[in-house]
Coordinates of C-alpha atoms in Angstrom, one line a residue:
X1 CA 18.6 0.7 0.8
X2 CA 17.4 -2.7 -0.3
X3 CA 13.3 -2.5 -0.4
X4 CA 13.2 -6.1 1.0
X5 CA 15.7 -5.5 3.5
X6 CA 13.5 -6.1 6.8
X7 CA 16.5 -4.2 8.8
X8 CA 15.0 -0.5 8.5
X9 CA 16.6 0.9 11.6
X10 CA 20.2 2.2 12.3
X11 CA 21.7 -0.4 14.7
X12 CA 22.9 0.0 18.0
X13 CA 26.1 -0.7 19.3
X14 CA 27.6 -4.1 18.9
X15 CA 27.8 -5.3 22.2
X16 CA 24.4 -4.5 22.7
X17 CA 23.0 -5.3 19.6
X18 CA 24.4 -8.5 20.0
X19 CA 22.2 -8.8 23.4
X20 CA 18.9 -8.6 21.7
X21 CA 17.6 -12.2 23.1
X22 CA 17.8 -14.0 20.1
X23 CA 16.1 -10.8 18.1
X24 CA 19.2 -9.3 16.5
X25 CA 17.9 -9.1 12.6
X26 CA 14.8 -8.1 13.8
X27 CA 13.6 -4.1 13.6
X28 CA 10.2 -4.2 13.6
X29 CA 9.5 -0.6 13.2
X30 CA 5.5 0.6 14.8
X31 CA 5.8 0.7 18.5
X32 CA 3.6 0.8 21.6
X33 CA 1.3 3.7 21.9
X34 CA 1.8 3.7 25.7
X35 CA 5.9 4.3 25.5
X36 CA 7.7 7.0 26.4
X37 CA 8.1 8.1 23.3
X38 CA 4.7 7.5 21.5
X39 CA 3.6 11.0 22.0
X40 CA 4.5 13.4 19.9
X41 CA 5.8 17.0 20.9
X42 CA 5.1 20.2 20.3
X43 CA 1.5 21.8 18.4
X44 CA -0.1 19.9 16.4
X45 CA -0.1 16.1 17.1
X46 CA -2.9 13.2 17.4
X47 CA -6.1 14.0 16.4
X48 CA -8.9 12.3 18.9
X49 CA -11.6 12.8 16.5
X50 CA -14.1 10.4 15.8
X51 CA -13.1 7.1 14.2
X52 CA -15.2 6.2 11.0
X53 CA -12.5 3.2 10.0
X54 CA -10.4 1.6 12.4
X55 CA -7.9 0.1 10.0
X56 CA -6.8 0.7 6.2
X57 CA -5.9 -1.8 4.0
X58 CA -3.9 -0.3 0.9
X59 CA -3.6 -2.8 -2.5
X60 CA -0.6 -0.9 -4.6
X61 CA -0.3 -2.0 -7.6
X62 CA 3.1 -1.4 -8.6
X63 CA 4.0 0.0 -11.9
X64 CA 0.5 1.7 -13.0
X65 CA -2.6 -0.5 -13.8
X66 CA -4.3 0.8 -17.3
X67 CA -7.5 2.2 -16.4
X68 CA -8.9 2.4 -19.7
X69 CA -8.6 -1.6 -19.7
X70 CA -10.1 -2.5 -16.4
X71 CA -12.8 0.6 -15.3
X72 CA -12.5 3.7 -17.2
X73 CA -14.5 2.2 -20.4
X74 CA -14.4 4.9 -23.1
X75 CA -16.4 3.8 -26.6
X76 CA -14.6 6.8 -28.2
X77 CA -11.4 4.9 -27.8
X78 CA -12.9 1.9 -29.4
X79 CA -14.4 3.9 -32.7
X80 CA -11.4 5.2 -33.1
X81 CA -8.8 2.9 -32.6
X82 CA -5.9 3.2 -34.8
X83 CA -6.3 6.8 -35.8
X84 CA -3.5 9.2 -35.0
X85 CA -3.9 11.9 -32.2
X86 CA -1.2 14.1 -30.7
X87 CA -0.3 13.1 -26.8
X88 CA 1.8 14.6 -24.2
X89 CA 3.9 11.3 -23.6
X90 CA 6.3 13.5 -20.8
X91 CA 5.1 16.6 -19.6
X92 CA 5.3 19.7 -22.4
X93 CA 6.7 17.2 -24.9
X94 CA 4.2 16.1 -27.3
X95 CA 4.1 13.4 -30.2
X96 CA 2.2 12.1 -32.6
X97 CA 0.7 8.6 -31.4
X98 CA -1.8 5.8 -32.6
X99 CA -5.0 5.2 -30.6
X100 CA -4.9 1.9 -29.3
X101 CA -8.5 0.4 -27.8
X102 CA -8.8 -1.8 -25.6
X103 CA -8.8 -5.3 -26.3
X104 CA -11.0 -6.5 -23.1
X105 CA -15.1 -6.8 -23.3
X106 CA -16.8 -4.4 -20.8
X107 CA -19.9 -4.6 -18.6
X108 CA -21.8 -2.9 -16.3
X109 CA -22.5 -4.9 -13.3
X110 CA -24.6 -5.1 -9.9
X111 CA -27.6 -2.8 -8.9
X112 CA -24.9 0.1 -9.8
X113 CA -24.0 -0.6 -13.2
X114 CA -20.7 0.3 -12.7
X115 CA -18.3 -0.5 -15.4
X116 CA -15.9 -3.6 -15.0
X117 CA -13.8 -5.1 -17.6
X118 CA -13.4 -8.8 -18.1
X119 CA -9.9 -8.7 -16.8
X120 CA -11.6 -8.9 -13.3
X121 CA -14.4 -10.9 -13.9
X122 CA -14.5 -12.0 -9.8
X123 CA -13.9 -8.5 -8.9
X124 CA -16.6 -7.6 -11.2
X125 CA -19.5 -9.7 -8.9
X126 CA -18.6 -6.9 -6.2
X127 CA -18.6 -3.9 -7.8
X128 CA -21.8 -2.7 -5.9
X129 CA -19.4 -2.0 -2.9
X130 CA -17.0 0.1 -4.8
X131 CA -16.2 3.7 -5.1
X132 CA -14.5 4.2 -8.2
X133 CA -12.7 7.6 -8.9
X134 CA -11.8 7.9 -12.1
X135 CA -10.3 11.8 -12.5
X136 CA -7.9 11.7 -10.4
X137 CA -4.5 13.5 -11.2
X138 CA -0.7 13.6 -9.9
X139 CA 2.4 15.3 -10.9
X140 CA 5.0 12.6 -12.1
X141 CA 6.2 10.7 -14.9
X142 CA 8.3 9.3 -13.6
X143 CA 7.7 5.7 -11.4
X144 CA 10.1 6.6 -8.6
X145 CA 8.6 10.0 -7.9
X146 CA 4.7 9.0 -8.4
X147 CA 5.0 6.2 -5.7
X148 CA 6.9 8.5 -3.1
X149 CA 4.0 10.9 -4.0
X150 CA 1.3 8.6 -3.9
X151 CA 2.7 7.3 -0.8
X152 CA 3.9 10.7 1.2
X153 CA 2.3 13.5 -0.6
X154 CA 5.7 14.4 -1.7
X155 CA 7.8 13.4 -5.3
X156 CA 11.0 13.4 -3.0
X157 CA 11.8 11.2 0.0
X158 CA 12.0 12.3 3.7
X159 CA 8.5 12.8 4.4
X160 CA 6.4 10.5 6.3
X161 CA 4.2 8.0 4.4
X162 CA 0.1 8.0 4.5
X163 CA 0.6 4.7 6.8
X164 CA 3.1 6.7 8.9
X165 CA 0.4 9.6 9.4
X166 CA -2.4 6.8 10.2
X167 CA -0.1 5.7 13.0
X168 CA 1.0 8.9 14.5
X169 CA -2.6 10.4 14.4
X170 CA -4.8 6.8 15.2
X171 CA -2.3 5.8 17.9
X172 CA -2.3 2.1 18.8
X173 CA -5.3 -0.7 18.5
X174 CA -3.4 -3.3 20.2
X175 CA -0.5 -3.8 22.1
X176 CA 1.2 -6.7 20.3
X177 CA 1.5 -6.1 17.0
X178 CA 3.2 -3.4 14.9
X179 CA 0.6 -0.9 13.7
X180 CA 1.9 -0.3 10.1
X181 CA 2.7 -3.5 8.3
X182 CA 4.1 -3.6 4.8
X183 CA 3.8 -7.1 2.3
X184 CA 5.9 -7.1 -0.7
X185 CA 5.7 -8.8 -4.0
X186 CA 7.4 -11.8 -4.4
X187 CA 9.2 -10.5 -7.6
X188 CA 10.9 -7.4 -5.8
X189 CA 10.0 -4.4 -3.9
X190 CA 8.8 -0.9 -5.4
X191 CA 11.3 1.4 -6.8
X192 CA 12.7 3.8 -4.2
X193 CA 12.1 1.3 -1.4
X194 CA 11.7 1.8 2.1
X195 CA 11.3 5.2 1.6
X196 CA 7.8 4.4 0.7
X197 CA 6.8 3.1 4.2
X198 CA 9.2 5.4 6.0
X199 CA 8.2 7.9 9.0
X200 CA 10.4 10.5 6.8
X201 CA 11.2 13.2 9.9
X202 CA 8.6 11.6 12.5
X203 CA 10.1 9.5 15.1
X204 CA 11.1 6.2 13.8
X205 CA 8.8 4.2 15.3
X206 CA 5.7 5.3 13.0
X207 CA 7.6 3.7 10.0
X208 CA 6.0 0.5 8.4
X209 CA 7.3 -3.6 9.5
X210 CA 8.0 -5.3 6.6
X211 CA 7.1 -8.6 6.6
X212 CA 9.1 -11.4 3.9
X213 CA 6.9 -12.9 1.6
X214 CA 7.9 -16.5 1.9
X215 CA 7.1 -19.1 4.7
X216 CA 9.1 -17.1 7.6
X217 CA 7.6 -13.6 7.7
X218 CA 10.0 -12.3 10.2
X219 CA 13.4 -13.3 11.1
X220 CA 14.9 -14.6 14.2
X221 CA 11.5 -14.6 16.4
X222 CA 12.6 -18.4 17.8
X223 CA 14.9 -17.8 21.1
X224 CA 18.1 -19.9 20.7
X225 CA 17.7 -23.5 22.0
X226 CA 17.9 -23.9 25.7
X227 CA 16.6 -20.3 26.6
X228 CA 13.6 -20.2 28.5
X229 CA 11.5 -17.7 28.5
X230 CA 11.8 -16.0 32.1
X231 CA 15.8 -16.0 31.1
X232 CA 14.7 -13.7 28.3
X233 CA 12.7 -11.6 30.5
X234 CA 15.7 -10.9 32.8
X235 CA 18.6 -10.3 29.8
X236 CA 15.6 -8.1 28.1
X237 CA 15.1 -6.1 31.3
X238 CA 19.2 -5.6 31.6
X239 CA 18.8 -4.7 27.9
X240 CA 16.9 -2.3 28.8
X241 CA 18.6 -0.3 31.5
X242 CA 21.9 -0.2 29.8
X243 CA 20.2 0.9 26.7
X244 CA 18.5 3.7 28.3
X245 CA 21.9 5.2 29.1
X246 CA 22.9 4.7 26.6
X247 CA 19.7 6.3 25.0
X248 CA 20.7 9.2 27.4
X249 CA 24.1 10.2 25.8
X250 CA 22.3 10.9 22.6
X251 CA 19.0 12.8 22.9
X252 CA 16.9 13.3 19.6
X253 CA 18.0 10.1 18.2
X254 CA 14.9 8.6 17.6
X255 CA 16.1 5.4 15.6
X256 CA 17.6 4.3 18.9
X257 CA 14.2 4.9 20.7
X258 CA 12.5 2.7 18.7
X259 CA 15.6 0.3 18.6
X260 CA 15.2 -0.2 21.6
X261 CA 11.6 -0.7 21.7
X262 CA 11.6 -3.0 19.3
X263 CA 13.4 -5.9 21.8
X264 CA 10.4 -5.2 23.8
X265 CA 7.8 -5.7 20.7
X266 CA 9.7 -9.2 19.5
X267 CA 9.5 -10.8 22.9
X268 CA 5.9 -10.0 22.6
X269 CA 5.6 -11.0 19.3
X270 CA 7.3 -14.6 19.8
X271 CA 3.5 -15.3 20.9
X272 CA 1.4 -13.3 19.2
X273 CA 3.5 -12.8 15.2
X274 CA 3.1 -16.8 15.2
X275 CA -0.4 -16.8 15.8
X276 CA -1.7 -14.1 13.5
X277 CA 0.2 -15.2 10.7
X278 CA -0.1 -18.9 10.8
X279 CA -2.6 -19.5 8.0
X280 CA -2.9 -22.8 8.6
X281 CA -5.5 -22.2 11.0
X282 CA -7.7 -21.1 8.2
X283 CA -11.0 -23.3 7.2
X284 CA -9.7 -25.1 3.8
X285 CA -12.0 -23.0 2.2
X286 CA -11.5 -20.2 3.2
X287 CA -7.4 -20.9 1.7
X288 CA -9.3 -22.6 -1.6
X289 CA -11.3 -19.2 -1.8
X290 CA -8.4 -16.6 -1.5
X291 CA -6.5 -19.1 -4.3
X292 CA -3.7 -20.2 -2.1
X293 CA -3.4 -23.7 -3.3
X294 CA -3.8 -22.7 -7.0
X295 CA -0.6 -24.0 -8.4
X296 CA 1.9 -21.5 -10.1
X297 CA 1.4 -20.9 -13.7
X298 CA 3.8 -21.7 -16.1
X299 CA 2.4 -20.0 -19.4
X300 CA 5.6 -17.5 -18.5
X301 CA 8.6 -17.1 -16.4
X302 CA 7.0 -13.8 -14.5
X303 CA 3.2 -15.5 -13.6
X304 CA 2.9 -15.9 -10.2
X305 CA -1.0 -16.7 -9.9
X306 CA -2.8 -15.7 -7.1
X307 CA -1.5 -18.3 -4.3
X308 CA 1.1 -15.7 -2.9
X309 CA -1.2 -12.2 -3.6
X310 CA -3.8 -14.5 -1.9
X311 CA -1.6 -15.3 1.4
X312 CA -1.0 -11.3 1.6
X313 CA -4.9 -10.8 1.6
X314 CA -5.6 -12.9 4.0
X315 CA -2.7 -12.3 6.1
X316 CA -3.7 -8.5 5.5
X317 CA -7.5 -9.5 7.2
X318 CA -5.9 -11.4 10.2
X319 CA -4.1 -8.7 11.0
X320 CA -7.2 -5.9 11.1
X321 CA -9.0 -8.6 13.0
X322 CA -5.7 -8.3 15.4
X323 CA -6.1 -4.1 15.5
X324 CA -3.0 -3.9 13.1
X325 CA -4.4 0.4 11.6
X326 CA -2.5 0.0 8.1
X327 CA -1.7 -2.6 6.0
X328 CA -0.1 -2.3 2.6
X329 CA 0.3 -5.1 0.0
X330 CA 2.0 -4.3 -3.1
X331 CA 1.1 -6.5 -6.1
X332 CA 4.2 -6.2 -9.0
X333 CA 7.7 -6.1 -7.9
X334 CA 11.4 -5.5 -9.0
X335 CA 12.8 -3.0 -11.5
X336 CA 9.9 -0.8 -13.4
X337 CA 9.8 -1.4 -17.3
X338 CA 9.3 -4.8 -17.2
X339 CA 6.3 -7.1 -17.4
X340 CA 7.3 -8.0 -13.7
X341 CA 5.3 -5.0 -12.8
X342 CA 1.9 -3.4 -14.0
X343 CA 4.2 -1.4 -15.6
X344 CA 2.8 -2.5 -19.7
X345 CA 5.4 -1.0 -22.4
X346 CA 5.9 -3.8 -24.0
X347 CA 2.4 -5.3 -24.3
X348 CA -0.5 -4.2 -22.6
X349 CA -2.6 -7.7 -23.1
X350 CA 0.6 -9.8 -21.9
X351 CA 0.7 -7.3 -18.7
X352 CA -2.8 -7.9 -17.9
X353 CA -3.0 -11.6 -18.5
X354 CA 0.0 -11.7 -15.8
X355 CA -1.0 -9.3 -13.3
X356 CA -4.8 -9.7 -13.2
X357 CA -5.3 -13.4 -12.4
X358 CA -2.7 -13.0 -9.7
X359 CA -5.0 -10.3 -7.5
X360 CA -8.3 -10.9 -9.3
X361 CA -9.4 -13.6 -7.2
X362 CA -7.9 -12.7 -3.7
X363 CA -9.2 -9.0 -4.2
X364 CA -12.8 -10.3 -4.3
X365 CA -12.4 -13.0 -1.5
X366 CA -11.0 -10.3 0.9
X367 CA -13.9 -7.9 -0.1
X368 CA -16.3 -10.8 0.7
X369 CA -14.5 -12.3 3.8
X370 CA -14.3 -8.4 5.7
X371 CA -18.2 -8.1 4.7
X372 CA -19.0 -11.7 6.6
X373 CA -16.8 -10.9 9.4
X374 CA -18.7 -7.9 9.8
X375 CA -15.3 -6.2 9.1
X376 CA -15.5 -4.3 6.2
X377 CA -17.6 -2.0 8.5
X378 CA -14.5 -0.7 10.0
X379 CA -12.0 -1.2 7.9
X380 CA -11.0 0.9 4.4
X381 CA -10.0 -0.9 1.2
X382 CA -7.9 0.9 -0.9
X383 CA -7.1 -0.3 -4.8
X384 CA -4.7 1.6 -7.0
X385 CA -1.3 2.2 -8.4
X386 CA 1.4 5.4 -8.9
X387 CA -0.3 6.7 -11.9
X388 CA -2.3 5.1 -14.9
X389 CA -1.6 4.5 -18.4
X390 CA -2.1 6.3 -21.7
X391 CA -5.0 5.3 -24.1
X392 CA -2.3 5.2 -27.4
X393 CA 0.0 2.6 -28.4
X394 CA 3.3 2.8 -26.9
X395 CA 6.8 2.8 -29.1
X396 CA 8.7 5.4 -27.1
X397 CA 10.5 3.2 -25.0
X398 CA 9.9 -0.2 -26.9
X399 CA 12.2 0.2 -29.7
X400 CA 8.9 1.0 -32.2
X401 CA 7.1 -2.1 -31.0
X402 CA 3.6 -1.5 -30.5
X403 CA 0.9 -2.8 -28.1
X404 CA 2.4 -1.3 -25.0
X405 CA 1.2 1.9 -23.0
X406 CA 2.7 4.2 -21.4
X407 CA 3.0 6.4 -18.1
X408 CA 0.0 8.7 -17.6
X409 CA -0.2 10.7 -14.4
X410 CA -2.9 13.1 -16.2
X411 CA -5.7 11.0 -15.4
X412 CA -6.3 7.7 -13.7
X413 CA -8.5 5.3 -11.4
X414 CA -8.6 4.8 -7.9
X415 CA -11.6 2.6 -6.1
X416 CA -12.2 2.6 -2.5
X417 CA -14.3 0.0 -0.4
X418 CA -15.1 -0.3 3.3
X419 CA -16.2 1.6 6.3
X420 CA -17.4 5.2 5.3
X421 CA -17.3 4.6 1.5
X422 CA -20.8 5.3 -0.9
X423 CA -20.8 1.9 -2.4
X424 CA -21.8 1.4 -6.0
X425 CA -20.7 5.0 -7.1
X426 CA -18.7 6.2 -10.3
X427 CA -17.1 9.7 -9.6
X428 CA -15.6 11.7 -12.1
X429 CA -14.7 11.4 -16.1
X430 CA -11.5 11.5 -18.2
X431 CA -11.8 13.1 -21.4
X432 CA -13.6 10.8 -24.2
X433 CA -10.6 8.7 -25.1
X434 CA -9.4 8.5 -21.0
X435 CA -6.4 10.4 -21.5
X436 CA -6.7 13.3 -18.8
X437 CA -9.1 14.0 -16.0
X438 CA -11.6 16.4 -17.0
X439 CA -14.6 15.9 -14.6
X440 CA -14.5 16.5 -10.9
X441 CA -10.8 16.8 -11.4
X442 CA -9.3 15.7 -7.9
X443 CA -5.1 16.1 -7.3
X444 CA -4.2 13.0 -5.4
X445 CA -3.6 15.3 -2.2
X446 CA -7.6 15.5 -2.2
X447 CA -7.6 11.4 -2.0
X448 CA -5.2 11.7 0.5
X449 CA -7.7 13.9 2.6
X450 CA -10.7 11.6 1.7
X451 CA -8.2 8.5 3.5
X452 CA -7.8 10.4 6.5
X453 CA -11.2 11.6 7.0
X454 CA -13.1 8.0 6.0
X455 CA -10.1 7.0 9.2
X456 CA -11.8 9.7 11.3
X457 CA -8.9 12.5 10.4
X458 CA -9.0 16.1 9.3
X459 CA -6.2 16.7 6.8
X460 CA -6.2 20.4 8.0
X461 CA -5.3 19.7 11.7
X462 CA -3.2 16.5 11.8
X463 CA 0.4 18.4 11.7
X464 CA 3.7 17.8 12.9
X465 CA 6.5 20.2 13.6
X466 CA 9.5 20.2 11.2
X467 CA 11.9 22.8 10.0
X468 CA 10.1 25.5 11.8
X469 CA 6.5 24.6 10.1
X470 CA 3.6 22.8 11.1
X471 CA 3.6 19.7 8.1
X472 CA 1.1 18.4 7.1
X473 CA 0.4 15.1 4.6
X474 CA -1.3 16.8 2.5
X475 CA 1.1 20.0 2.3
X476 CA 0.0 23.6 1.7
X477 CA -1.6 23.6 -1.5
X478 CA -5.7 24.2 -1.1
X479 CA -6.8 20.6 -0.7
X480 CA -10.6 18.9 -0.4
X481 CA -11.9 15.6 0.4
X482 CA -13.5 13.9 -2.2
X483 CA -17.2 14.5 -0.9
X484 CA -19.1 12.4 -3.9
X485 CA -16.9 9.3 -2.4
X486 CA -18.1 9.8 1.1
X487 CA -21.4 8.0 3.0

């Protein structure tokens, strides 16, 4: 499936399709709490426990951002640059590599003194309401199985993703918007796609709306000229009825339940879509502070500066503000391996120079816009990508040229921000040159847990039947949340 393909559902019919009131490439995906079909069945199901964080806003950054270059400062790595050490560049298969510091100046920052290099030097002014995790561990090698993992629990698809759980276990904060919302990078989505935002084996209608990335978000909300909007109403309602009998001849089909549910949504949204995502309304500086007028660069064919990165954020803090539970922007897009993602073989320093002016300054103005709105309160921040990268000089997959770095799953940096968070804290170590987790060693299935819980979840009882067992995001494996993280 094509990751920007906005279409995620199986379609109905033709003749019906075809009667969607002007909607009929639209699929939007997260449906009303309060249908018929919002409620899961069997044991298991929504958890009504206390809410510490209404929504969740998730920055991916697609292709693995080097953490010994932007957090994870390691003065061993810069003694010993250029000396040869043996490293596990695929898991069991070992090499001998060159040790390859970093080229950026690090400083400790705020009343924390948390570690920031100068690739974020806006970021760096709000380190103070960070959590950074820096041992944190996953499974995979390999890009398309570290995002489904990072993004299910799982390194193969089917399974729901986090946003997917969020939904089904948080139910609904509004009525007019969907509740999982997905922002791609201009340059392409993820590799493996949709599968990434999908509701895996929940009903469909817990599976993330993927909103375009240029100046129509979402296709085909416009009626077709000379249709009011009580004429709508009726050929909805018709819709509707001959749907549901439709519905009726195939029970279980939950794509068509939340096809059909999704006419109901676009009407809505034809008002409300529109409103929230119209930017325009925005103070001036309030766009000049997220960098939307900052002009494309054109040091390089790939730089996309931070105007588009900057839209996301802001669309991203409009739709909180709107009761939207889980919004995930992905920064780096398109086929992994290339500079087009965070994904640095072939030059760490060119990587960075790309990827880090584009999300530097919208990343801080977000943090800082939430905190005024009395926002970031309620809502969780989430900053990380599928895996980190190794602390030697790459030549594996770059033909011998140096200066990249490779994959590293074995150790890597996740910071969280928001509603529940203990701001201004480092928690756990790499090794001394930031190759493999070695302090408070934490399996991404405990972040997962520390998610849900900072959203007012318990990892242990938010299940849903499958296959006979009761799943769970989190799976089967013993699992903890991340306690030094947590207010």
């Amino acid at each position: 499936m094509n990751p920007d393909d906005h279409r995620l559902l199986t379609p109905l019919p033709r003749p019906l399709w075809e009667q969607g009131a002007g909607f009929p490439a639209l699929a939007l995906a997260n449906l009303l709490a309060d249908s018929p079909f919002a409620k899961p069945e069997g044991a298991g199901g929504r958890q009504n426990t206390r809410k510490k964080a209404k929504s969740c806003i998730f920055l991916f950054m697609f292709g693995g951002p080097s953490q010994v270059d932007l957090f994870d400062y390691k003065p061993e790595l810069q003694k010993r640059d250029g000396q040869t050490i043996e490293n596990e560049f695929r898991r069991g298969t070992k090499t001998k590599a060159t040790l390859q510091a970093s080229r950026r100046s690090f400083k400790q920052h705020g009343k924390s003194g948390l570690w920031c290099s100068d690739a974020f030097p806006q970021l760096a002014r709000h380190m103070d309401k960070l959590a950074v995790v820096k041992s944190l561990y996953s499974d995979s090698f390999a890009h398309g199985s570290a995002l489904l993992q990072m993004n299910s629990g799982r390194i193969l698809q089917g399974h729901p993703s986090l946003g997917a759980w969020l939904s089904y276990g948080l139910g609904t904060l509004n009525k007019n918007l969907p509740d999982y919302v997905v922002m791609l990078d201009p340059r392409g989505g993820p590799t493996t796609g949709a599968p990434n935002w999908s509701s895996g084996f929940m009903p469909a209608k817990y599976q993330g709306t993927v909103l375009r990335t240029d100046s129509q978000p979402m296709l085909d909300l416009k009626p077709s000229a000379g249709t009011s909007r009580e004429q709508q109403r009726r050929e909805l309602d018709f819709l509707q009825v001959v749907n549901a009998e439709h519905e009726r001849t195939h029970p279980g089909y939950s794509e068509l339940a939340a096809r059909i549910a999704s006419y109901e949504l676009a009407f809505k949204l034809q008002t409300t879509a529109p409103e929230a995502l119209d930017l325009s309304k925005e103070d001036p500086r309030t766009l000049e502070r997220y960098g939307i007028n900052t002009p494309k660069p054109t040091w390089h064919p790939l730089a996309q500066g931070p105007a588009p990165f900057g839209r996301q954020c802001l669309t991203a803090r409009r739709l909180v503000e709107r009761g939207v539970r889980f919004v995930q922007l992905y920064s780096g897009g398109g086929g992994a391996g290339g500079q087009n993602t965070w994904d640095g073989h072939h030059g760490i320093e060119e990587n960075l120079r790309l990827h880090c002016p584009e999300v530097d300054q919208p990343i801080a103005a977000l943090l800082e816009d939430l905190e005024q709105r009395g926002l970031l309160d309620e809502t969780l921040v989430v900053w990380g990508g599928e895996f980190g990268r190794m602390p030697v000089s790459e030549t594996f997959n770059t033909g011998g040229k140096p200066g990249g770095r490779d994959h590293n799953p074995k150790g890597f940096t996740y910071w969280l921000a928001g509603a529940g968070v203990k701001a201004g804290t480092s928690y756990g170590e790499t090794d001394e040159l930031g190759e493999a987790a070695v302090v408070n060693r934490h399996h991404l299935r405990d972040l997962h847990a520390t998610i849900l819980h900072l959203m007012g979840l318990d990892h242990t009882r938010l299940t849903y039947p499958h296959g006979g067992l009761q799943e769970k995001l989190t799976g089967v494996l013993p699992t903890s949340i991340i306690q030094g993280v947590v207010a």
